[in-house]
Structure formats: C-alpha cells, structure tokens
Coordinates of C-alpha atoms and ligand atoms in Angstrom, one line a residue:
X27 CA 0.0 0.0 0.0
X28 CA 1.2 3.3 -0.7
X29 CA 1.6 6.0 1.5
X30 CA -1.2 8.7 2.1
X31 CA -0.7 11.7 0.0
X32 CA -3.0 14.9 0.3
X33 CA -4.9 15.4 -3.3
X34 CA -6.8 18.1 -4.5
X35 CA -10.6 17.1 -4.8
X36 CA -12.0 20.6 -5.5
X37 CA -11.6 24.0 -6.2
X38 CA -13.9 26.6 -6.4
X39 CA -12.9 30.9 -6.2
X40 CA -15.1 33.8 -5.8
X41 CA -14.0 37.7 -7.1
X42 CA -16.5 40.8 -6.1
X43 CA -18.5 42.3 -8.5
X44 CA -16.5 45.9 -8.7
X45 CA -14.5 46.1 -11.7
X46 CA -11.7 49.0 -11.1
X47 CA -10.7 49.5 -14.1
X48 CA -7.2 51.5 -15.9
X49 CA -9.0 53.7 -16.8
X50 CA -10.7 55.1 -13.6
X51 CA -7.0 54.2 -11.5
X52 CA -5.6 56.9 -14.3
X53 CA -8.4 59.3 -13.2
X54 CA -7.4 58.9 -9.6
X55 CA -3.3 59.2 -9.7
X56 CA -0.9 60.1 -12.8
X57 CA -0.7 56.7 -14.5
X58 CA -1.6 55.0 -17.9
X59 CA -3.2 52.1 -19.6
X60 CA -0.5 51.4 -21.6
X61 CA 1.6 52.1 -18.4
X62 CA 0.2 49.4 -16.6
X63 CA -0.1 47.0 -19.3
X64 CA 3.6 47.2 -20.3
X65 CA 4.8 47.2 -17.0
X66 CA 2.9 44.9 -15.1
X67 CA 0.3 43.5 -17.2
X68 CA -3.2 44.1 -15.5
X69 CA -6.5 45.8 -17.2
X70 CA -8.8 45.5 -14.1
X71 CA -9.0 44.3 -10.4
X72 CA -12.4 43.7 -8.5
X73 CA -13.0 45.5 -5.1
X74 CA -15.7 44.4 -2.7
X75 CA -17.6 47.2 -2.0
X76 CA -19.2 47.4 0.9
X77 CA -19.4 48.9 4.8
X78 CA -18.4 46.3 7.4
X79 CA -17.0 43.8 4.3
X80 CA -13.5 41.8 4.7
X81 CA -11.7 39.0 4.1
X82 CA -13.7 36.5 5.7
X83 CA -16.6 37.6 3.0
X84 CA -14.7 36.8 -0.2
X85 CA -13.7 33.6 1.6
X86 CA -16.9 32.5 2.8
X87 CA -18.1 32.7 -1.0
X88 CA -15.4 30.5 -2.1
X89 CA -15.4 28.1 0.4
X90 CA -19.5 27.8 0.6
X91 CA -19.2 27.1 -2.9
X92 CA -16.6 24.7 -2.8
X93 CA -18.5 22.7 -0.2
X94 CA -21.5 22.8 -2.6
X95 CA -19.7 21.9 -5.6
X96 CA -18.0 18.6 -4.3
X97 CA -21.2 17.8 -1.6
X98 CA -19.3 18.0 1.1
X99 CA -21.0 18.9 4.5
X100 CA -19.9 21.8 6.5
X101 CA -19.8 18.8 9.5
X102 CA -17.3 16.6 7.6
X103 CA -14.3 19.2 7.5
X104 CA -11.8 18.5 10.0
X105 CA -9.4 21.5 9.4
X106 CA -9.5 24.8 7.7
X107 CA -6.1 26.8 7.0
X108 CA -6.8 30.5 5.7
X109 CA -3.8 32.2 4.1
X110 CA -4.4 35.9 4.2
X111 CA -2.2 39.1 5.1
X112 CA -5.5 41.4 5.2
X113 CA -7.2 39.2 8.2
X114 CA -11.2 40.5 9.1
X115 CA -9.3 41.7 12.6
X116 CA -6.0 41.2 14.6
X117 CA -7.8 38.7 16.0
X118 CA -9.7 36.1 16.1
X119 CA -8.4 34.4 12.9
X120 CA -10.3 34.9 9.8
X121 CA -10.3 31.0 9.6
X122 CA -12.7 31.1 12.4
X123 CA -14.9 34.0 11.4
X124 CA -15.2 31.7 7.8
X125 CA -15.6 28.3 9.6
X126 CA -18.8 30.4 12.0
X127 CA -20.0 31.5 8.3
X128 CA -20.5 28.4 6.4
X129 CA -21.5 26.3 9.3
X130 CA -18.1 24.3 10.1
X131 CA -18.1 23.3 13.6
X132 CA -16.5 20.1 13.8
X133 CA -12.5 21.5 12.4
X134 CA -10.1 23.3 14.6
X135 CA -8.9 26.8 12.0
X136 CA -6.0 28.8 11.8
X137 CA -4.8 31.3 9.5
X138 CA -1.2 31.8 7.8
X139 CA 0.7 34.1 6.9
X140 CA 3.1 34.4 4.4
X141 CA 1.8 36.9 2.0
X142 CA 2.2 35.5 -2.0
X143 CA 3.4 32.4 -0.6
X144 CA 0.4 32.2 1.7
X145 CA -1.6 29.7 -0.5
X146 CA 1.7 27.4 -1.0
X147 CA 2.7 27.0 2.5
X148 CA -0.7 26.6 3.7
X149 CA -1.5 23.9 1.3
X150 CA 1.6 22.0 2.2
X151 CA 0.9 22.2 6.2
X152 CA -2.6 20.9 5.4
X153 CA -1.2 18.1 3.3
X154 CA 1.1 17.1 6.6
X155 CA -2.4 17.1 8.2
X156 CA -3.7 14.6 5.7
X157 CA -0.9 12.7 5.3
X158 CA -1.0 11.9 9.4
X159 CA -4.2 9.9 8.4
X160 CA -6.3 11.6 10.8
X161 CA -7.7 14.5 8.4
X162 CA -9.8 13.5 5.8
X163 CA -11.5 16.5 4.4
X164 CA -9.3 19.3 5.0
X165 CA -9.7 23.1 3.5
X166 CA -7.4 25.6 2.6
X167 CA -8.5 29.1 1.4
X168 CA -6.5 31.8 0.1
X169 CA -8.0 35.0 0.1
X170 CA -7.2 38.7 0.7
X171 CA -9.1 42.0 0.6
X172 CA -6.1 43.9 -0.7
X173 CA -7.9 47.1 -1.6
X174 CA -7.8 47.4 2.7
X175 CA -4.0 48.0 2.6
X176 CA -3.8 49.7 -0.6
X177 CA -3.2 53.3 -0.9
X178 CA -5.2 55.3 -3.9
X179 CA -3.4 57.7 -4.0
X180 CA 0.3 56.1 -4.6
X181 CA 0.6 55.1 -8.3
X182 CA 3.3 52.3 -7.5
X183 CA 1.1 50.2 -5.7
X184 CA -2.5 51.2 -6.6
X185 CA -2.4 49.9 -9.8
X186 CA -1.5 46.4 -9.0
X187 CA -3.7 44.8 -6.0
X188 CA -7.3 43.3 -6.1
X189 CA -9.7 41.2 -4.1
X190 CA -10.6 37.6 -4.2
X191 CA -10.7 34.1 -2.4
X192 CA -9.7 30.9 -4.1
X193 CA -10.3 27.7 -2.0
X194 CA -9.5 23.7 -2.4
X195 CA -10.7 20.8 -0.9
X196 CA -7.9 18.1 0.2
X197 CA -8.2 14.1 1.1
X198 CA -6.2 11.4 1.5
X199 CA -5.3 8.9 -1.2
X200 CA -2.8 6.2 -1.4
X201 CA -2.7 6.9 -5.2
X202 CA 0.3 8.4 -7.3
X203 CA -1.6 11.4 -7.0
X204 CA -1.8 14.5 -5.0
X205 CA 1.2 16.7 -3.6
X206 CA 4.2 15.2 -4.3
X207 CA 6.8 17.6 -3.2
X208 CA 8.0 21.0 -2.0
X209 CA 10.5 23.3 -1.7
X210 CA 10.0 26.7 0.4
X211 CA 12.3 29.8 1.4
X212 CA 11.8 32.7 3.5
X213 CA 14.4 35.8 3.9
X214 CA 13.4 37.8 6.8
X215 CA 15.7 40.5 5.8
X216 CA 13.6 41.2 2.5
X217 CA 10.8 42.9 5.1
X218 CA 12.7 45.9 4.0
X219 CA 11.4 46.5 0.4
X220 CA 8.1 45.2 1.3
X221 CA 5.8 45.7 4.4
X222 CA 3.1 47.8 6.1
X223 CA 4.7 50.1 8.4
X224 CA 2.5 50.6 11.0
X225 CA -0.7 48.8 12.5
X226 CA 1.1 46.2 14.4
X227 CA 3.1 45.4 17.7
X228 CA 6.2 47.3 16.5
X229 CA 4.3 50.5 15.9
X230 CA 0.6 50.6 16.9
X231 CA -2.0 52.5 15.3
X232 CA -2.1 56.1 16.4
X233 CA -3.3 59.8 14.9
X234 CA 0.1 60.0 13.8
X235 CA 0.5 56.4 11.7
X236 CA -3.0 57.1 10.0
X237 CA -2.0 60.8 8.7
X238 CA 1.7 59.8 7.7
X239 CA -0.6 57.3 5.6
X240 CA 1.2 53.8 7.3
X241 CA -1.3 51.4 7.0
X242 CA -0.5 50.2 3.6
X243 CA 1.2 48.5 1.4
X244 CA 4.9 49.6 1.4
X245 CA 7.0 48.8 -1.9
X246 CA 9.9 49.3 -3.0
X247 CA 9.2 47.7 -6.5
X248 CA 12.2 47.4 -8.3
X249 CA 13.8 45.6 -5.5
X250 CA 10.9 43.0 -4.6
X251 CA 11.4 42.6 -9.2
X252 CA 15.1 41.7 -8.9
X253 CA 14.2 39.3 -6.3
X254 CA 11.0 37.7 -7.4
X255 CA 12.2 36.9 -11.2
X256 CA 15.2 35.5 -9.9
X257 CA 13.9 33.1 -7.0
X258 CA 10.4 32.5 -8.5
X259 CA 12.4 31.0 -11.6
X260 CA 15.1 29.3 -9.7
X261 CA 13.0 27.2 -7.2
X262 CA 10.3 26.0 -10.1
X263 CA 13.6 24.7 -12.1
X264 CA 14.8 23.3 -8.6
X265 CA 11.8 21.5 -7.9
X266 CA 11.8 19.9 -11.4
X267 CA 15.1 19.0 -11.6
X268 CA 15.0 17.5 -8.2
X269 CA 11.4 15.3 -9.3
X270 CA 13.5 15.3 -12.6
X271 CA 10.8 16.6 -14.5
X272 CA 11.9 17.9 -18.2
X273 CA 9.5 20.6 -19.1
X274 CA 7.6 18.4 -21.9
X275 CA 6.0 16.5 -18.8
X276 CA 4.9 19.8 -17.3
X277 CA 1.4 19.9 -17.8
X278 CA 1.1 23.5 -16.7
X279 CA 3.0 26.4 -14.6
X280 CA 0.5 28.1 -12.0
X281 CA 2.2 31.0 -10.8
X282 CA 2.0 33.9 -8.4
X283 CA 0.4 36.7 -10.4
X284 CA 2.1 39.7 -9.0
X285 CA 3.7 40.7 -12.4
X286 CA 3.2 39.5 -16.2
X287 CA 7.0 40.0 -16.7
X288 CA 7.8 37.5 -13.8
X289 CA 5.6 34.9 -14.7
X290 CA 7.2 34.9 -18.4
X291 CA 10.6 35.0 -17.1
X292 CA 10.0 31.8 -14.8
X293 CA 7.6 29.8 -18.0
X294 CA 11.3 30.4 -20.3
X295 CA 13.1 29.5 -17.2
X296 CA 11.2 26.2 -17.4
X297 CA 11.3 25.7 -21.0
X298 CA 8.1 25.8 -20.8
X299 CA 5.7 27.0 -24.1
X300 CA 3.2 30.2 -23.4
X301 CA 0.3 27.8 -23.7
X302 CA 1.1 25.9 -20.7
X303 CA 1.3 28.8 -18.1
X304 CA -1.9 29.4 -16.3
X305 CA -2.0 33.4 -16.5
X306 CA -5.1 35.8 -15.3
X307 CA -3.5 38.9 -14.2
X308 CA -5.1 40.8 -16.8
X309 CA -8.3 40.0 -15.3
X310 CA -7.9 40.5 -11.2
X311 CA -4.6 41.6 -10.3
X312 CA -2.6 40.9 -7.7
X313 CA -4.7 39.4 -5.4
X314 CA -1.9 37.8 -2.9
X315 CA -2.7 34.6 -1.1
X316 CA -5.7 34.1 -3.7
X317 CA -3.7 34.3 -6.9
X318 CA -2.9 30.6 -7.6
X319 CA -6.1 28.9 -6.4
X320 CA -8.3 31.8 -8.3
X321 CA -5.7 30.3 -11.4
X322 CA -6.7 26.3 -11.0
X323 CA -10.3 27.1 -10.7
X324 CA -10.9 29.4 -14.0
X325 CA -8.3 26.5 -15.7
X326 CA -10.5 23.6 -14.3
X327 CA -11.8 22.3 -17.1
X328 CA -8.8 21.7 -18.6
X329 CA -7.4 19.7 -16.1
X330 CA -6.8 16.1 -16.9
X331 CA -6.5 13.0 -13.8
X332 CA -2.4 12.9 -13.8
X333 CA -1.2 16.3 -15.0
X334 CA 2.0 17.2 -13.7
X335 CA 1.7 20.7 -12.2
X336 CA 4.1 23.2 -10.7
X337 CA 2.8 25.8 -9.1
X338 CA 5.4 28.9 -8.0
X339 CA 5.1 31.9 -5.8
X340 CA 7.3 34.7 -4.9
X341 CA 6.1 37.5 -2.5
X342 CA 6.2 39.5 0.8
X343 CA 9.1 38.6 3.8
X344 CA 10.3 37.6 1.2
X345 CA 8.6 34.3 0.9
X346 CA 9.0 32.1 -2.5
X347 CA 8.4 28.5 -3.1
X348 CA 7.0 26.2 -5.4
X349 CA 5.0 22.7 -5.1
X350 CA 5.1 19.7 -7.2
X351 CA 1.4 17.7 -7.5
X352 CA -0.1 15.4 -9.6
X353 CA -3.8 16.6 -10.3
X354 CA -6.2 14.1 -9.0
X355 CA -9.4 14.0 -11.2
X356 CA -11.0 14.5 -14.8
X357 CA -13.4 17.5 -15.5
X358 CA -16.7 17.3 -15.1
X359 CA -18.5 17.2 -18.5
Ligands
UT7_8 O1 3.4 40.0 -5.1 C1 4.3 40.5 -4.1 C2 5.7 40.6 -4.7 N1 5.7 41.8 -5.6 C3 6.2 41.8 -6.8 O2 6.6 40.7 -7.3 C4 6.2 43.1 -7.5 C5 7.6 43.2 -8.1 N2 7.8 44.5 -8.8 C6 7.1 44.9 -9.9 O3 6.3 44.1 -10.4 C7 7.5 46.2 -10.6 O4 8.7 46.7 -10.0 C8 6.4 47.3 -10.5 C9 5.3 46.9 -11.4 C10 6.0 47.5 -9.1 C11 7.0 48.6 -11.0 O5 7.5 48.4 -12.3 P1 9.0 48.9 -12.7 O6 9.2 48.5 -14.1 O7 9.9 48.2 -11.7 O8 8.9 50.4 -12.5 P2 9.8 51.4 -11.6 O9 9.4 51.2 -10.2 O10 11.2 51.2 -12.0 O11 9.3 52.8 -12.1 C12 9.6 53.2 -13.5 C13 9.0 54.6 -13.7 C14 9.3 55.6 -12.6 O12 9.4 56.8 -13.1 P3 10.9 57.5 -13.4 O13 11.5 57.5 -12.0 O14 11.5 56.6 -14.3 O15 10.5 58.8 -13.9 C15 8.0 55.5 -11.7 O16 7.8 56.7 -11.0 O17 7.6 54.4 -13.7 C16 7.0 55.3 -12.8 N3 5.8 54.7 -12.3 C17 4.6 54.8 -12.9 N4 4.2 55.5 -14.1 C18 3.0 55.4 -14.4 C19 5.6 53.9 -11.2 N5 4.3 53.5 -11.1 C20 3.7 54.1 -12.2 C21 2.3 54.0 -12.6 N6 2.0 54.7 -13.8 N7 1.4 53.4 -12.0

C-alpha cells in the first residue's frame, strides 16, 4: 500500500463584483493604460464594496461554494487553513470567522501568513495534516481584501492589487496522485522592500500612523522585481530537476500573479511553451494569497487525472516556493 498523500478534490474561487478598471486608476493618480499594461500586465481588479465587508466575506463565498460543488457537509471538514495578510481583525483568525460563516463546527482553523506564498505554505501544512491519516477532508483558502491595505493615492502600488478568495478541498489517497513535493524559502531580511509600516506590535495605530498614511502597502518595486524573477524562476527549475521533470511533462505552470513580466521569465526558465502557463492577471490583479487557487479554478476544465503541475510563488518577507502535484481528477462534463 502506498503512503497517504494529500490530493486536491476541489476547487472553487469567488472575485467581487466591482470592476476597477485603468482607466478610472488613471483618473485617480498620474498613471496610464499602456503604463500598466507594459509594465505589469493588469487591465482590471475587482474590489468588494461594501461597509463592514472583509476577508472573511470573499472567503466565505469561495469556500461555501466549494462545499456545494463537491457535496461536502460543512460537518465533515476536520481542518481549515486561511492564508491571508489582510485578516477581518487582529484577532480572532479569519479561519474562524469563515468556519462560524459556512457552518463548520467540527475542524479546529488557523490562519497563515506568508503573503504571495500564503496559498503554498498553507497547502503544504494541510497536506502534513492529511498525510497523518487523521484528516480527511481538509480546506485551505487563500483570500485577501487587498484594496484594505492599498493606498489610492500612490501610483506604485494602486495599480497592481485586487480582491478575491480561491479555496480547495484536500483528502487522503494512497494513489500516485496529489502533492508530491516542496520546496519553500523565507528571507526575513527582505521585510525591508516590502511591508506595512505601521498597524502592528512594533508600531501601533495612532493619529500619527494614519496621517503619515502607514497602513498600507509599502513597496519598493524594483527591489521585490530583482528578487522575485530571480527566485520564482530558480525554485520552479529546482523542484523539477530534483522530481526530474523535463519541461515536456509539465502539464502547466501556476504562478503567483504579481507581475506578467515575472511569470514569463520563470515559464522560459522552465522551457516551458506560453500555452502551458496558467495566467489571469489581466483579469484580477494581484490578489496575494488568492492568486494561484483563483488560477486552477478558472483553468478547471482543462485539467486532466495525472497532470503534472508546478505551481510557484514569490512575495512578501520575502517568501518564494513552489510545489510539485499530480492533479487528482477529470473534468466534469
Ligand atoms: O506579489 C508580491 C511581490 N511583488 C512583486 O513581485 C512586484 C515586483 N515589482 C514589480 O512588479 C515592478 O517593480 C512594479 C510593477 C511594481 C513597477 O515596475 P517597474 O518597471 O519596476 O517600474 P519602476 O518602479 O522602475 O518605475 C519606473 C518609472 C518611474 O518613473 P521614473 O523615475 O523613471 O521617472 C516611476 O515613477 O515608472 C513610474 N511609475 C509609474 N508610471 C505610471 C511607477 N508607477 C507608475 C504608474 N504609472 N502606475
């Protein structure tokens, strides 16, 4: 008998209705269309509207869904991991405020942390769960309301976040299916070039933090670019050369959508062609931990039962990594 592996069983994501669009961002600061499509690569991002709205809203869409889709009762999840940086509250976790939502009471929840990574690592700690043998429907949601940390008026980092919540189901199998393998990194010393200044233990909230505009997103852009095209590239070639993978049995690349000019950098990397690179940036953004699941559910149906995946990620800490899996069903005609 084989050993248990975690394997995806479903995905489902939800984005908010609110298109924000190039053209109203360039009505708000001094930026372009063609600035932003050149550069980064993004047309639109949607924003939930809404008083009172966060995280745990986009997530509960995704996840209520996903429960719905593969008839799974909110009783029968044991665990719930939510990857966010943009959490309803300090505390409690957003996991819980989801799990109250769509009626899980049986499952302990946490949330994670780790910014663009946030969906990778989280999937892998719940595939430790399910590999144990004692979880056997586990879910992990990524999902951030980025347009809480992002500052409309700054035209280096308005232009490049959005909203949304992408969320999978895992189970145990003892098939050759399912996550095979990982590889993550983290460089504390990277907090630098990327982090919200103020809002947190270091440097609480005050009159002061909220006029000197601290409680957003901080980027230094060019530097977080030199390091994500360099690491996102080099741990997606790692992983396949340690599962040595040659890039003809690479199904698909599903990367962190942070910048169109990364992604295509780490796809040549590969040696992989255009055509197998999941890409949606265009579409939503840069919606952080919600990026690569919000990827594998609009690509669904074209999923086949024993593609080889690799999906990459390179963001905020810094944090990059990438995971090996073999996808684990057919689509439903
Ligand atoms: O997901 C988390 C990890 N984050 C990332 O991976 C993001 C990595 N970084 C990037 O994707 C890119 O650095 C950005 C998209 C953030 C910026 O692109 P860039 O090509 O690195 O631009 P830059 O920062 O070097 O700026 C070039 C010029 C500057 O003007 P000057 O100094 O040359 O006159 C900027 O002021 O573009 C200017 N600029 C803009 N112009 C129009 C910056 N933002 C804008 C804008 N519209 N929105």
């Amino acid at each position: 008998m084989g050993k248990i592996r975690a394997v995806i069983t479903g995905i489902h994501a939800w984005v908010p209705e609110y298109r924000l669009t190039n053209l109203e961002l360039s009505k708000m600061v001094d930026t372009s269309d063609e600035w932003i499509m050149q550069r980064v690569g993004i047309k639109e991002r949607r924003i939930l509207k809404g008083e009172g709205l966060g995280t745990s809203d986009i997530a509960e869409h995704a996840v209520r869904g996903l429960l719905e889709k593969t008839g799974t009762s909110p009783d029968e999840v044991d665990l719930l991991i939510c990857a966010t940086i943009t959490p309803d509250m300090a505390f409690p976790a957003t996991a819980n405020i989801i799990s109250d939502k769509v009626g899980i009471k049986n499952a302990f929840s946490f949330d994670l942390g780790a910014a663009c990574s946030g969906f990778l690592f989280a999937l892998q700690t719940a595939a430790a769960y399910v590999s144990t043998g004692k979880f056997k429907k586990v879910v992990v949601v990524g999902a951030d309301k980025m347009s809480s940390i992002t500052d409309y008026t700054d035209r280096t980092t308005c232009t490049l976040f959005g909203d949304a919540a992408g969320a999978v189901l895992l189970e145990p199998t003892r098939e050759d299916y399912g996550i095979m393998d990982y590889i993550f990194h983290v460089d504390g010393s990277g907090r630098k070039y990327l982090h919200m200044k103020a809002g947190g233990s270091a440097k609480p909230p005050s009159h002061e933090t909220v006029d000197a505009r601290e409680h957003f997103v901080y980027q230094e852009g060019q530097s977080v670019f030199k390091f994500a095209v360099v690491n996102m590239a080099d741990v997606a070639v790692e992983i396949m050369v340690r599962n040595k993978l040659k890039s003809e049995d690479i199904a698909w690349l599903v990367p962190h959508q942070a910048n169109l000019r990364i992604i295509d950098a780490t796809g040549r990397r590969m040696g992989l062609s255009p055509e197998k690179i999941m890409i949606n940036i265009e579409n939503y953004g840069n919606t952080t931990a919600a990026t690569i699941p919000l990827c594998l559910w609009e690509y669904e149906k074209k999923l086949k039962k024993g593609d080889k995946l690799i999906l990459a990620a390179f963001g905020g800490g810094f944090t990059w990594g990438s995971v090996y899996l073999k996808w684990g069903y057919d689509p439903v005609t």
